[in-house]
Structure formats: structure tokens, C-alpha cells
Amino acid sequence: MPELPDVEIFTRYFNKTSLSQTITSVEVFRTRILRCSSFKALRERLDGSRFVSAERYGKYLFARIGKDGYLVFHFGMTGSLCYFRGKEIPRSTRFMIDFVHDARLAFVDPRVFGKVDFTESVQDYVKEKRLGPDAMNVGLATFKSIIQASGRPIKAELMDQKRIAGIGNIYSDEILFQSGVAPTDRSNKLDDGQLADIYRNMKKVLKAAIAKHADPDALPKKYYLLPHRGKEEECPRGCGHIKRIKVSGRTAYYCPACQK
DNA sequence: TTTCATGTTCAGCA
DNA sequence: GTGCTGAACATGAA
């Protein structure tokens, strides 16, 4: 799941459920997901403190701890959050925060590719990870100059977090489908009109996905590729069948007829 | 049983 | 430095 729209939903969920409650303890069930060096230090930061807000950058969620620093979540391939009360801990919980009044926030991640980290500053963290501008905030001129600077396939470029942050395999397919651009097209060969189309559709697709609670299958089947992705079905535009290829190591779905 | 998967990172190579 | 490929990570679904 976790591309920009999913993480946006998690962030809203976090803000709705997990702010302003005193943290009573922190548990790690799989140390592999901890990226920061010291769990002890992290626990000391969290214990007795509260979250005051959460924000998203790319595929990362930053939860502000009191006045001091952020707990950072990256959801890997299968990460999610689950706020609940009581003793029944969700299956595949890897990290958990206990609040007062029996409330808990579980970081659930079957495949354990997710990460939990700590940082003093979102800006520094973004810099350290060398993330590009967030896909929902980047301006057209910046977007164009980033994409034009590379000769890689446009799909690889869109998915590269160091160029534009937030887009993954699923949504890059949809953005390119909406734009009528083949995933293998070289970034620096795209003309201004195509770049503007991709930019506009990037915003449109991400916004639509967020509105649908980051459920790709909930997007209208008539206009979107994603509900048909994974099955070699007819293109929703009726111009042929959807094809599956590899682009820079990832499976790409596209319609050869309408994505030139 | 085998294959594949929404992500990241790194080694090896041209 | 660029950019590609494949592997590794760990688990579950088809």
C-alpha cells in the first residue's frame, strides 16, 4: 500500500486518534524495524510525553513529540497503523505505543520492511535521506527541471524518491496512463506539453486516491487504470489490452495503444 | 509448490 | 558520476 496517498491517510488517522494522550510505554516486537541506534534513548524521549501533531513528507510520517523531535514512520511494503483499546494486539504488530486509558497505537507490518526512526528536525531528515520535493507540493517549474535532467525511463524517474518524493510503482502507472505517456519513454525526450500533463495528472491522481482513502480499486473503473491493474484486461478506453512489462526492475502495467 | 508483491539499499558492472 | 540489473530483506496471497 504505502505510497503518498496511503501515508496521507495514515497521517490523518494518526492526527485523529493519537494526539494529546500521555505515553505510558513503548514496545518493540521486532528490532529490525528500528532504524535509530538506541531504543533506550527513543523510549526515554517518548515515555511520559505526548504527540502534538503529525505531518507527511513523501512516504514518511513525522509525529511530533511534545516540543522535542519526531518519531518517524516509514511503511515499507505492508506497513499500517492501528489504534485500539484493550489487550488484543493486532497480528504482525512490530512496534507499539501505549497511552493512558488503555489506548494503544500499533505499527503493523507483516513483511517487516517498514522502519521506525527518530529525528530532531523534518528538514534535516529530508536532507539526510536526500529526498526530492514532495509530489503534492512541488511546483511545475521545479518538476520540469528535475525530470528533464535525466535520461532514464520516466517511470523510474517518477518513482525515485531522490527526485520526487511520494510516488511508487502503483501510482506511477496511473499517472502515466492518465497522461498518455509510455513508462519507458526517456525523461529528457518528453516535450513541455507532456511534462505539464504528467505534472497535472500527478496531482490529480494523488488527490483522487486520497479522496478514495488510498484504495486503488475504488477509483472509477471507466477512467482509471488501477482497478484493472494486475489483470491483463481491456484498457478502460477500449483501445486494446493492458500490457505488463518490467521497467527498471519493477512491474509496470500500461496500454500500448493509448500510451504511445 | 512456486511465483509474485505497493519499498529501499547495496554490490557489481558497463 | 550515470544508470542498469539483480539480490537481499520477510511474509503472505494466489
mmCIF file of C-alpha atoms (C1' of nucleotides) in Angstrom:
data_model
loop_
_atom_site.group_PDB
_atom_site.id
_atom_site.type_symbol
_atom_site.label_atom_id
_atom_site.label_comp_id
_atom_site.label_asym_id
_atom_site.label_seq_id
_atom_site.Cartn_x
_atom_site.Cartn_y
_atom_site.Cartn_z
ATOM 1 C CA MET A 1 0.000 0.000 0.000
ATOM 2 C CA PRO A 2 2.196 2.689 1.296
ATOM 3 C CA GLU A 3 2.728 5.342 -1.304
ATOM 4 C CA LEU A 4 1.916 9.002 -0.792
ATOM 5 C CA PRO A 5 -1.883 8.608 -0.645
ATOM 6 C CA ASP A 6 -1.656 5.787 1.883
ATOM 7 C CA VAL A 7 0.747 7.694 4.088
ATOM 8 C CA GLU A 8 -1.505 10.755 3.848
ATOM 9 C CA ILE A 9 -4.379 8.604 5.142
ATOM 10 C CA PHE A 10 -2.177 7.223 7.939
ATOM 11 C CA THR A 11 -1.181 10.760 8.891
ATOM 12 C CA ARG A 12 -4.784 11.876 9.121
ATOM 13 C CA TYR A 13 -5.573 8.760 11.105
ATOM 14 C CA PHE A 14 -2.702 9.468 13.462
ATOM 15 C CA ASN A 15 -3.865 13.040 13.950
ATOM 16 C CA LYS A 16 -7.408 11.875 14.649
ATOM 17 C CA THR A 17 -6.507 9.134 17.104
ATOM 18 C CA SER A 18 -3.131 9.562 18.737
ATOM 19 C CA LEU A 19 -2.524 13.158 19.807
ATOM 20 C CA SER A 20 -2.537 14.662 23.298
ATOM 21 C CA GLN A 21 -2.512 11.409 25.242
ATOM 22 C CA THR A 22 0.304 10.686 27.641
ATOM 23 C CA ILE A 23 2.502 7.818 26.541
ATOM 24 C CA THR A 24 2.928 5.206 29.260
ATOM 25 C CA SER A 25 5.238 2.774 27.473
ATOM 26 C CA VAL A 26 6.752 1.753 24.163
ATOM 27 C CA GLU A 27 7.304 -1.801 22.953
ATOM 28 C CA VAL A 28 9.347 -3.249 20.106
ATOM 29 C CA PHE A 29 8.484 -6.778 18.975
ATOM 30 C CA ARG A 30 10.924 -6.847 16.070
ATOM 31 C CA THR A 31 14.082 -4.824 16.493
ATOM 32 C CA ARG A 32 14.748 -4.963 12.753
ATOM 33 C CA ILE A 33 12.245 -2.176 12.163
ATOM 34 C CA LEU A 34 14.130 0.231 14.427
ATOM 35 C CA ARG A 35 16.427 2.394 12.366
ATOM 36 C CA CYS A 36 17.593 4.697 15.120
ATOM 37 C CA SER A 37 20.588 3.461 17.044
ATOM 38 C CA SER A 38 19.179 3.360 20.548
ATOM 39 C CA PHE A 39 15.786 2.069 21.591
ATOM 40 C CA LYS A 40 16.554 3.121 25.135
ATOM 41 C CA ALA A 41 17.029 6.728 24.054
ATOM 42 C CA LEU A 42 13.860 6.597 21.979
ATOM 43 C CA ARG A 43 11.866 5.230 24.902
ATOM 44 C CA GLU A 44 13.179 7.949 27.166
ATOM 45 C CA ARG A 45 12.025 10.534 24.662
ATOM 46 C CA LEU A 46 8.554 9.044 24.401
ATOM 47 C CA ASP A 47 7.789 7.895 27.928
ATOM 48 C CA GLY A 48 5.595 10.406 29.706
ATOM 49 C CA SER A 49 5.426 12.614 26.644
ATOM 50 C CA ARG A 50 2.605 13.166 24.132
ATOM 51 C CA PHE A 51 2.262 13.623 20.395
ATOM 52 C CA VAL A 52 1.209 17.109 19.405
ATOM 53 C CA SER A 53 0.833 16.740 15.651
ATOM 54 C CA ALA A 54 1.741 14.591 12.660
ATOM 55 C CA GLU A 55 2.787 15.523 9.161
ATOM 56 C CA ARG A 56 3.704 13.691 6.000
ATOM 57 C CA TYR A 57 6.623 14.141 3.641
ATOM 58 C CA GLY A 58 6.803 11.795 0.674
ATOM 59 C CA LYS A 59 6.213 8.327 2.058
ATOM 60 C CA TYR A 60 7.297 9.286 5.572
ATOM 61 C CA LEU A 61 5.141 10.171 8.549
ATOM 62 C CA PHE A 62 6.609 12.505 11.171
ATOM 63 C CA ALA A 63 4.904 12.540 14.571
ATOM 64 C CA ARG A 64 5.939 15.452 16.707
ATOM 65 C CA ILE A 65 6.794 14.508 20.297
ATOM 66 C CA GLY A 66 5.955 17.206 22.805
ATOM 67 C CA LYS A 67 8.180 20.079 21.866
ATOM 68 C CA ASP A 68 11.141 17.958 21.072
ATOM 69 C CA GLY A 69 11.792 15.889 17.972
ATOM 70 C CA TYR A 70 9.789 13.499 15.848
ATOM 71 C CA LEU A 71 9.024 9.826 15.740
ATOM 72 C CA VAL A 72 9.401 8.831 12.093
ATOM 73 C CA PHE A 73 7.486 6.040 10.370
ATOM 74 C CA HIS A 74 8.210 4.506 7.001
ATOM 75 C CA PHE A 75 5.708 1.847 6.000
ATOM 76 C CA GLY A 76 7.783 -0.295 3.662
ATOM 77 C CA MET A 77 5.576 -2.508 1.514
ATOM 78 C CA THR A 78 2.982 -3.639 4.026
ATOM 79 C CA GLY A 79 3.046 -1.254 6.986
ATOM 80 C CA SER A 80 -0.025 0.325 8.569
ATOM 81 C CA LEU A 81 -1.274 1.840 11.831
ATOM 82 C CA CYS A 82 -3.923 0.507 14.144
ATOM 83 C CA TYR A 83 -5.251 2.457 17.123
ATOM 84 C CA PHE A 84 -7.208 0.348 19.572
ATOM 85 C CA ARG A 85 -8.065 -0.288 23.181
ATOM 86 C CA GLY A 86 -7.556 -3.410 25.220
ATOM 87 C CA LYS A 87 -5.400 -6.480 25.243
ATOM 88 C CA GLU A 88 -5.956 -7.911 21.763
ATOM 89 C CA ILE A 89 -2.812 -6.889 19.909
ATOM 90 C CA PRO A 90 -3.220 -6.978 16.111
ATOM 91 C CA ARG A 91 -1.406 -9.693 14.218
ATOM 92 C CA SER A 92 2.007 -8.644 12.801
ATOM 93 C CA THR A 93 2.401 -5.764 15.254
ATOM 94 C CA ARG A 94 6.101 -4.850 15.242
ATOM 95 C CA PHE A 95 6.120 -1.699 17.361
ATOM 96 C CA MET A 96 3.570 -0.324 19.770
ATOM 97 C CA ILE A 97 2.915 2.779 21.806
ATOM 98 C CA ASP A 98 0.768 2.547 24.914
ATOM 99 C CA PHE A 99 -1.219 5.583 26.008
ATOM 100 C CA VAL A 100 -3.138 6.255 29.179
ATOM 101 C CA HIS A 101 -6.658 4.784 29.494
ATOM 102 C CA ASP A 102 -5.760 1.506 27.779
ATOM 103 C CA ALA A 103 -5.358 3.079 24.354
ATOM 104 C CA ARG A 104 -2.648 1.821 22.012
ATOM 105 C CA LEU A 105 -1.174 2.538 18.636
ATOM 106 C CA ALA A 106 0.257 -0.474 16.814
ATOM 107 C CA PHE A 107 2.656 -0.313 13.895
ATOM 108 C CA VAL A 108 1.561 -3.380 11.948
ATOM 109 C CA ASP A 109 3.859 -4.675 9.220
ATOM 110 C CA PRO A 110 3.747 -8.324 8.101
ATOM 111 C CA ARG A 111 6.800 -8.142 5.865
ATOM 112 C CA VAL A 112 8.890 -6.076 8.261
ATOM 113 C CA PHE A 113 10.240 -3.748 5.588
ATOM 114 C CA GLY A 114 8.977 -0.702 7.471
ATOM 115 C CA LYS A 115 11.110 1.497 9.693
ATOM 116 C CA VAL A 116 10.668 3.471 12.897
ATOM 117 C CA ASP A 117 13.143 6.237 13.496
ATOM 118 C CA PHE A 118 13.742 9.443 15.406
ATOM 119 C CA THR A 119 14.813 12.874 14.220
ATOM 120 C CA GLU A 120 15.166 16.329 15.712
ATOM 121 C CA SER A 121 14.041 18.027 12.525
ATOM 122 C CA VAL A 122 11.972 17.078 9.488
ATOM 123 C CA GLN A 123 14.102 19.308 7.315
ATOM 124 C CA ASP A 124 17.314 17.627 8.406
ATOM 125 C CA TYR A 125 15.801 14.190 7.914
ATOM 126 C CA VAL A 126 14.690 15.031 4.380
ATOM 127 C CA LYS A 127 18.131 16.379 3.643
ATOM 128 C CA GLU A 128 19.879 13.366 5.107
ATOM 129 C CA LYS A 129 17.748 10.976 3.044
ATOM 130 C CA ARG A 130 18.281 13.284 0.080
ATOM 131 C CA LEU A 131 14.575 13.239 -0.720
ATOM 132 C CA GLY A 132 13.290 15.331 -3.586
ATOM 133 C CA PRO A 133 10.365 17.740 -3.184
ATOM 134 C CA ASP A 134 7.068 16.215 -2.093
ATOM 135 C CA ALA A 135 4.879 15.254 -5.036
ATOM 136 C CA MET A 136 1.892 17.184 -3.661
ATOM 137 C CA ASN A 137 3.836 20.388 -3.095
ATOM 138 C CA VAL A 138 6.338 20.604 -5.918
ATOM 139 C CA GLY A 139 5.771 23.421 -8.425
ATOM 140 C CA LEU A 140 5.612 22.921 -12.194
ATOM 141 C CA ALA A 141 8.896 24.648 -12.999
ATOM 142 C CA THR A 142 10.836 22.621 -10.440
ATOM 143 C CA PHE A 143 9.120 19.429 -11.569
ATOM 144 C CA LYS A 144 10.100 20.053 -15.175
ATOM 145 C CA SER A 145 13.713 20.803 -14.401
ATOM 146 C CA ILE A 146 14.030 17.671 -12.250
ATOM 147 C CA ILE A 147 12.540 15.350 -14.863
ATOM 148 C CA GLN A 148 14.388 16.883 -17.790
ATOM 149 C CA ALA A 149 17.728 16.343 -16.093
ATOM 150 C CA SER A 150 17.621 12.582 -16.601
ATOM 151 C CA GLY A 151 17.706 10.155 -19.468
ATOM 152 C CA ARG A 152 16.091 7.316 -17.551
ATOM 153 C CA PRO A 153 12.633 5.955 -18.274
ATOM 154 C CA ILE A 154 10.011 8.376 -16.979
ATOM 155 C CA LYS A 155 8.543 5.722 -14.688
ATOM 156 C CA ALA A 156 11.895 5.193 -12.969
ATOM 157 C CA GLU A 157 12.238 8.929 -12.571
ATOM 158 C CA LEU A 158 8.800 9.355 -11.000
ATOM 159 C CA MET A 159 9.477 6.535 -8.548
ATOM 160 C CA ASP A 160 12.888 7.819 -7.487
ATOM 161 C CA GLN A 161 12.412 9.358 -4.036
ATOM 162 C CA LYS A 162 15.533 11.435 -4.509
ATOM 163 C CA ARG A 163 13.866 13.213 -7.438
ATOM 164 C CA ILE A 164 10.222 13.474 -6.401
ATOM 165 C CA ALA A 165 9.107 12.088 -3.050
ATOM 166 C CA GLY A 166 5.945 10.060 -2.613
ATOM 167 C CA ILE A 167 5.254 8.174 -5.837
ATOM 168 C CA GLY A 168 5.705 4.402 -6.056
ATOM 169 C CA ASN A 169 5.034 1.633 -8.508
ATOM 170 C CA ILE A 170 1.237 1.698 -8.401
ATOM 171 C CA TYR A 171 0.595 5.402 -8.771
ATOM 172 C CA SER A 172 3.346 5.990 -11.313
ATOM 173 C CA ASP A 173 1.461 3.603 -13.603
ATOM 174 C CA GLU A 174 -1.749 5.559 -13.159
ATOM 175 C CA ILE A 175 -0.110 8.957 -13.647
ATOM 176 C CA LEU A 176 1.454 7.812 -16.910
ATOM 177 C CA PHE A 177 -1.770 6.194 -18.084
ATOM 178 C CA GLN A 178 -3.690 9.421 -17.464
ATOM 179 C CA SER A 179 -1.005 11.314 -19.336
ATOM 180 C CA GLY A 180 -0.839 9.017 -22.366
ATOM 181 C CA VAL A 181 2.899 8.546 -21.889
ATOM 182 C CA ALA A 182 4.629 5.166 -22.078
ATOM 183 C CA PRO A 183 6.537 4.194 -18.911
ATOM 184 C CA THR A 184 9.687 3.525 -20.934
ATOM 185 C CA ASP A 185 9.846 6.971 -22.550
ATOM 186 C CA ARG A 186 13.091 8.731 -21.729
ATOM 187 C CA SER A 187 12.542 11.620 -19.330
ATOM 188 C CA ASN A 188 14.686 14.070 -21.272
ATOM 189 C CA LYS A 189 12.840 13.301 -24.516
ATOM 190 C CA LEU A 190 9.468 14.452 -23.229
ATOM 191 C CA ASP A 191 8.257 17.782 -24.524
ATOM 192 C CA ASP A 192 6.882 20.631 -22.452
ATOM 193 C CA GLY A 193 3.286 19.662 -23.048
ATOM 194 C CA GLN A 194 3.857 16.109 -21.907
ATOM 195 C CA LEU A 195 5.681 17.259 -18.789
ATOM 196 C CA ALA A 196 2.837 19.621 -17.962
ATOM 197 C CA ASP A 197 0.371 16.749 -18.471
ATOM 198 C CA ILE A 198 2.326 14.442 -16.209
ATOM 199 C CA TYR A 199 2.570 17.159 -13.588
ATOM 200 C CA ARG A 200 -1.154 17.885 -13.689
ATOM 201 C CA ASN A 201 -2.071 14.209 -13.619
ATOM 202 C CA MET A 202 0.320 13.531 -10.772
ATOM 203 C CA LYS A 203 -1.636 15.969 -8.617
ATOM 204 C CA LYS A 204 -4.967 14.743 -9.927
ATOM 205 C CA VAL A 205 -4.270 11.059 -9.369
ATOM 206 C CA LEU A 206 -2.817 11.522 -5.892
ATOM 207 C CA LYS A 207 -5.708 13.739 -4.870
ATOM 208 C CA ALA A 208 -8.264 11.285 -6.244
ATOM 209 C CA ALA A 209 -6.562 8.405 -4.453
ATOM 210 C CA ILE A 210 -6.593 10.271 -1.151
ATOM 211 C CA ALA A 211 -10.273 11.067 -1.640
ATOM 212 C CA LYS A 212 -10.862 7.323 -2.098
ATOM 213 C CA HIS A 213 -8.994 6.537 1.083
ATOM 214 C CA ALA A 214 -5.984 5.258 -0.865
ATOM 215 C CA ASP A 215 -7.944 2.308 -2.209
ATOM 216 C CA PRO A 216 -6.928 1.986 -5.873
ATOM 217 C CA ASP A 217 -9.860 -0.283 -6.641
ATOM 218 C CA ALA A 218 -12.259 2.423 -5.514
ATOM 219 C CA LEU A 219 -11.224 4.699 -8.382
ATOM 220 C CA PRO A 220 -13.819 4.808 -11.184
ATOM 221 C CA LYS A 221 -13.218 1.782 -13.426
ATOM 222 C CA LYS A 222 -14.148 3.731 -16.514
ATOM 223 C CA TYR A 223 -11.365 6.275 -16.261
ATOM 224 C CA TYR A 224 -8.589 4.737 -14.250
ATOM 225 C CA LEU A 225 -6.066 2.020 -14.935
ATOM 226 C CA LEU A 226 -5.573 0.885 -11.352
ATOM 227 C CA PRO A 227 -8.818 -1.055 -10.864
ATOM 228 C CA HIS A 228 -7.701 -3.102 -13.884
ATOM 229 C CA ARG A 229 -4.082 -3.400 -12.890
ATOM 230 C CA GLY A 230 -2.794 -6.895 -12.249
ATOM 231 C CA LYS A 231 -5.240 -8.468 -14.626
ATOM 232 C CA GLU A 232 -4.402 -8.309 -18.302
ATOM 233 C CA GLU A 233 -7.742 -6.717 -19.001
ATOM 234 C CA GLU A 234 -9.074 -4.402 -21.644
ATOM 235 C CA CYS A 235 -7.949 -0.818 -21.420
ATOM 236 C CA PRO A 236 -10.821 1.202 -19.872
ATOM 237 C CA ARG A 237 -10.714 3.336 -23.007
ATOM 238 C CA GLY A 238 -11.471 0.277 -25.120
ATOM 239 C CA CYS A 239 -8.433 0.613 -27.341
ATOM 240 C CA GLY A 240 -6.730 -2.678 -26.580
ATOM 241 C CA HIS A 241 -5.478 -4.752 -23.704
ATOM 242 C CA ILE A 242 -3.278 -3.754 -20.804
ATOM 243 C CA LYS A 243 0.273 -4.967 -21.057
ATOM 244 C CA ARG A 244 2.710 -5.940 -18.348
ATOM 245 C CA ILE A 245 6.416 -5.204 -18.678
ATOM 246 C CA LYS A 246 9.440 -4.609 -16.468
ATOM 247 C CA VAL A 247 10.761 -1.076 -16.109
ATOM 248 C CA SER A 248 13.879 -0.619 -14.016
ATOM 249 C CA GLY A 249 13.202 -3.738 -12.032
ATOM 250 C CA ARG A 250 9.526 -3.141 -11.307
ATOM 251 C CA THR A 251 6.388 -4.450 -12.938
ATOM 252 C CA ALA A 252 4.668 -1.789 -14.996
ATOM 253 C CA TYR A 253 1.162 -2.020 -16.433
ATOM 254 C CA TYR A 254 0.187 0.182 -19.329
ATOM 255 C CA CYS A 255 -1.858 0.376 -22.500
ATOM 256 C CA PRO A 256 0.425 0.355 -25.566
ATOM 257 C CA ALA A 257 -2.365 1.812 -27.678
ATOM 258 C CA CYS A 258 -3.057 4.981 -25.708
ATOM 259 C CA GLN A 259 0.354 5.365 -24.115
ATOM 260 C CA LYS A 260 2.176 5.837 -27.356
ATOM 261 C "C1'" DT B 1 4.926 -25.857 -4.527
ATOM 262 C "C1'" DT B 2 6.160 -21.786 -6.870
ATOM 263 C "C1'" DT B 3 5.760 -17.172 -8.019
ATOM 264 C "C1'" DC B 4 4.912 -12.587 -7.079
ATOM 265 C "C1'" DA B 5 4.223 -8.401 -4.367
ATOM 266 C "C1'" DT B 6 2.543 -1.175 -3.102
ATOM 267 C "C1'" DG B 7 9.951 -0.281 -0.960
ATOM 268 C "C1'" DT B 8 14.774 0.605 -0.052
ATOM 269 C "C1'" DT B 9 19.553 -0.251 -0.368
ATOM 270 C "C1'" DC B 10 23.677 -2.034 -1.961
ATOM 271 C "C1'" DA B 11 27.039 -4.629 -4.869
ATOM 272 C "C1'" DG B 12 28.680 -5.255 -9.392
ATOM 273 C "C1'" DC B 13 29.176 -3.818 -13.911
ATOM 274 C "C1'" DA B 14 29.141 -1.087 -18.471
ATOM 275 C "C1'" DG C 1 29.150 10.429 -11.886
ATOM 276 C "C1'" DT C 2 25.129 7.751 -14.596
ATOM 277 C "C1'" DG C 3 22.218 4.100 -14.851
ATOM 278 C "C1'" DC C 4 21.004 -0.670 -15.171
ATOM 279 C "C1'" DT C 5 20.393 -5.430 -13.084
ATOM 280 C "C1'" DG C 6 19.913 -8.490 -9.524
ATOM 281 C "C1'" DA C 7 19.871 -9.658 -4.862
ATOM 282 C "C1'" DA C 8 18.611 -9.208 -0.208
ATOM 283 C "C1'" DC C 9 15.381 -8.254 3.416
ATOM 284 C "C1'" DA C 10 10.459 -11.398 5.496
ATOM 285 C "C1'" DT C 11 5.924 -12.782 4.881
ATOM 286 C "C1'" DG C 12 1.544 -13.922 2.879
ATOM 287 C "C1'" DA C 13 -1.524 -14.465 -1.046
ATOM 288 C "C1'" DA C 14 -2.705 -16.546 -5.313
#
